[in-house]
Short mmCIF file of C-alpha atoms in Angstrom, two decimals:
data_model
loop_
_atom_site.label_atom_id
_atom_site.label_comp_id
_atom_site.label_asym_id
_atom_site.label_seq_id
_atom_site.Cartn_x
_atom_site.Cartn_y
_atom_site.Cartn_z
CA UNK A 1 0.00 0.00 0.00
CA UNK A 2 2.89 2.22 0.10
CA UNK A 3 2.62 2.90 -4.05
CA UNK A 4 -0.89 4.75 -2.86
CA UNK A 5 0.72 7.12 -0.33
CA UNK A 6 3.54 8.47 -3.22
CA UNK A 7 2.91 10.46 -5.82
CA UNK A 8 3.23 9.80 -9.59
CA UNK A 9 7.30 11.54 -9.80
CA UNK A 10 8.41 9.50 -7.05
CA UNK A 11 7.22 5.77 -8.19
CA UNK A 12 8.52 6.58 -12.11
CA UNK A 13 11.66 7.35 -10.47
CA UNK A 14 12.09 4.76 -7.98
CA UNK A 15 10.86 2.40 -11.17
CA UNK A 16 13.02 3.44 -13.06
CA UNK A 17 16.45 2.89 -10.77
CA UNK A 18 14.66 -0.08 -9.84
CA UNK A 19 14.94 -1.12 -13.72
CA UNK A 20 18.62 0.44 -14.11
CA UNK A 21 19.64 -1.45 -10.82
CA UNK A 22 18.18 -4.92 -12.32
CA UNK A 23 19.61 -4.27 -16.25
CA UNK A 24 23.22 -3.67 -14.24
CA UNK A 25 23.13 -6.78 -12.00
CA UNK A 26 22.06 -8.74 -15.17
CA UNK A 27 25.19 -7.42 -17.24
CA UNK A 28 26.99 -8.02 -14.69
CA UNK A 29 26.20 -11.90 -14.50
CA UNK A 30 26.49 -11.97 -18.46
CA UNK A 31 30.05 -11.16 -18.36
CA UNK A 32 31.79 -12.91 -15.94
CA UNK A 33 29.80 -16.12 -17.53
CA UNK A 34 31.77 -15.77 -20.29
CA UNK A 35 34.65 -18.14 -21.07
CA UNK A 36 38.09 -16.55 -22.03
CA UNK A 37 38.43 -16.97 -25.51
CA UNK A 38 41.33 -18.91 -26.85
CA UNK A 39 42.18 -18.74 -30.93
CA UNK A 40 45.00 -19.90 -33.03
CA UNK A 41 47.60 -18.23 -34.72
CA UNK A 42 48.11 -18.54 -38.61
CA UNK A 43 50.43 -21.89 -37.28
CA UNK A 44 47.82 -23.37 -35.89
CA UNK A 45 49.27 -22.38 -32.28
CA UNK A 46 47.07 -21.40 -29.11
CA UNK A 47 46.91 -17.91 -28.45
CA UNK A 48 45.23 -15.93 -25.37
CA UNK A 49 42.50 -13.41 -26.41
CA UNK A 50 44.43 -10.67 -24.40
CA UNK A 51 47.50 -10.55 -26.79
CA UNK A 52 44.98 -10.60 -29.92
CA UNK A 53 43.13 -7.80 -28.46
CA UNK A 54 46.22 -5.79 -27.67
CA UNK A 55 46.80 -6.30 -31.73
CA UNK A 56 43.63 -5.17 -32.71
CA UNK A 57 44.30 -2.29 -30.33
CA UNK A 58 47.29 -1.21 -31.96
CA UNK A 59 45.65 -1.33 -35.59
CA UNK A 60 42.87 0.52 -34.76
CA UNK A 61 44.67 3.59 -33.25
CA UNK A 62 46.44 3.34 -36.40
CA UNK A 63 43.56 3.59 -38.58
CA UNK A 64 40.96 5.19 -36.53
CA UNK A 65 41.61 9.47 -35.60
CA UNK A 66 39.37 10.96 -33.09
CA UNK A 67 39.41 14.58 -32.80
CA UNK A 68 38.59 16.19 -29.64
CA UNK A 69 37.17 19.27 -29.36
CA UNK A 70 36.75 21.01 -25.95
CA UNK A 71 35.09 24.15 -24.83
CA UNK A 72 36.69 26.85 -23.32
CA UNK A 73 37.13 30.04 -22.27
CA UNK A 74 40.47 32.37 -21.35
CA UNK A 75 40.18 32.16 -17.29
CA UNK A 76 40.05 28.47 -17.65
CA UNK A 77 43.42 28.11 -20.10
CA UNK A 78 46.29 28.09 -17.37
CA UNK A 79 44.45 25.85 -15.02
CA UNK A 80 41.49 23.48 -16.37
CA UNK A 81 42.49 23.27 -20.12
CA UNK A 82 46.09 22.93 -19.76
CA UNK A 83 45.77 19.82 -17.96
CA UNK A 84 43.09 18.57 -20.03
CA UNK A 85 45.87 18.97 -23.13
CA UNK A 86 48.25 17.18 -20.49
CA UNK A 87 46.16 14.50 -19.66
CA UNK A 88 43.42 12.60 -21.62
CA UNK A 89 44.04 15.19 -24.79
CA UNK A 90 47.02 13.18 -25.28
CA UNK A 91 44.57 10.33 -26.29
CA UNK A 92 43.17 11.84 -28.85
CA UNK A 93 44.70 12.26 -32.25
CA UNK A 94 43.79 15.77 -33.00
CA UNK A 95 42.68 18.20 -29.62
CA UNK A 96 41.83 21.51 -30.32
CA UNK A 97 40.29 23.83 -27.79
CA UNK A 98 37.38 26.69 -28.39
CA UNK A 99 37.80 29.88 -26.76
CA UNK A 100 38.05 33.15 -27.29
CA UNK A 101 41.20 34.11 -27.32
CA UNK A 102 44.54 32.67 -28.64
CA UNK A 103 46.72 30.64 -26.08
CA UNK A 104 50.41 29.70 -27.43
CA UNK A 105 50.47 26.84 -24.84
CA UNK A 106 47.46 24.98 -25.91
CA UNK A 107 46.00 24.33 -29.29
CA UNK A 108 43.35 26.75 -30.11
CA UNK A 109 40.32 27.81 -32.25
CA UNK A 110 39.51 31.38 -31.46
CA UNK A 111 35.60 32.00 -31.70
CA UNK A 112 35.09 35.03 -32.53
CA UNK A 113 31.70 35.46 -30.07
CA UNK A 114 31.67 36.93 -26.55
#
């Protein structure tokens, strides 16, 4: 009877983390029952998944470019966007920042809006 004391917002929102909570527990239990997966080489030798991932890893980042564009503005450059360049922007293969005004120590597109 507690579903007649709440009102509509609450009971759509506890549904709905109810529903989150139960899709999360149920990935959960879908991965670890997988089995590591174990392939063969071109000589018809066992190989671990891991080292065939790590392969397909490294010829992706060489095919695939991801350009990363972050938004900025000039009282943010020394302290927020500088590390950003420092730190995950080295993951990307093209960063560029958005801002207002030029910076020589990070990459920058000056917009020319206010």
């Amino acid at each position: 009877m507690w579903a007649l004391n709440c009102n509509l917002d609450k009971l759509i929102i506890f549904s709905s983390f109810l529903l989150v909570f139960i899709l999360c527990i149920f990935l959960m239990q879908e991965e670890s029952l997988t089995l590591p997966a174990i392939s063969t080489d071109q000589e018809g030798n066992l190989v671990p998944n891991f080292l065939q991932s790590e392969a397909n890893a490294t010829e992706l980042a060489e095919k695939i470019r991801i350009l990363c564009l972050v938004m900025t503005h000039p009282n943010n450059h020394k302290k927020k966007a500088y590390q950003v360049f420092k730190t995950w922007g080295r993951r990307c293969t093209y960063v560029e920042f958005l801002t207002t005004e030029a910076d020589p120590e990070i990459p920058t597109i000056v917009s020319p809006t206010e």
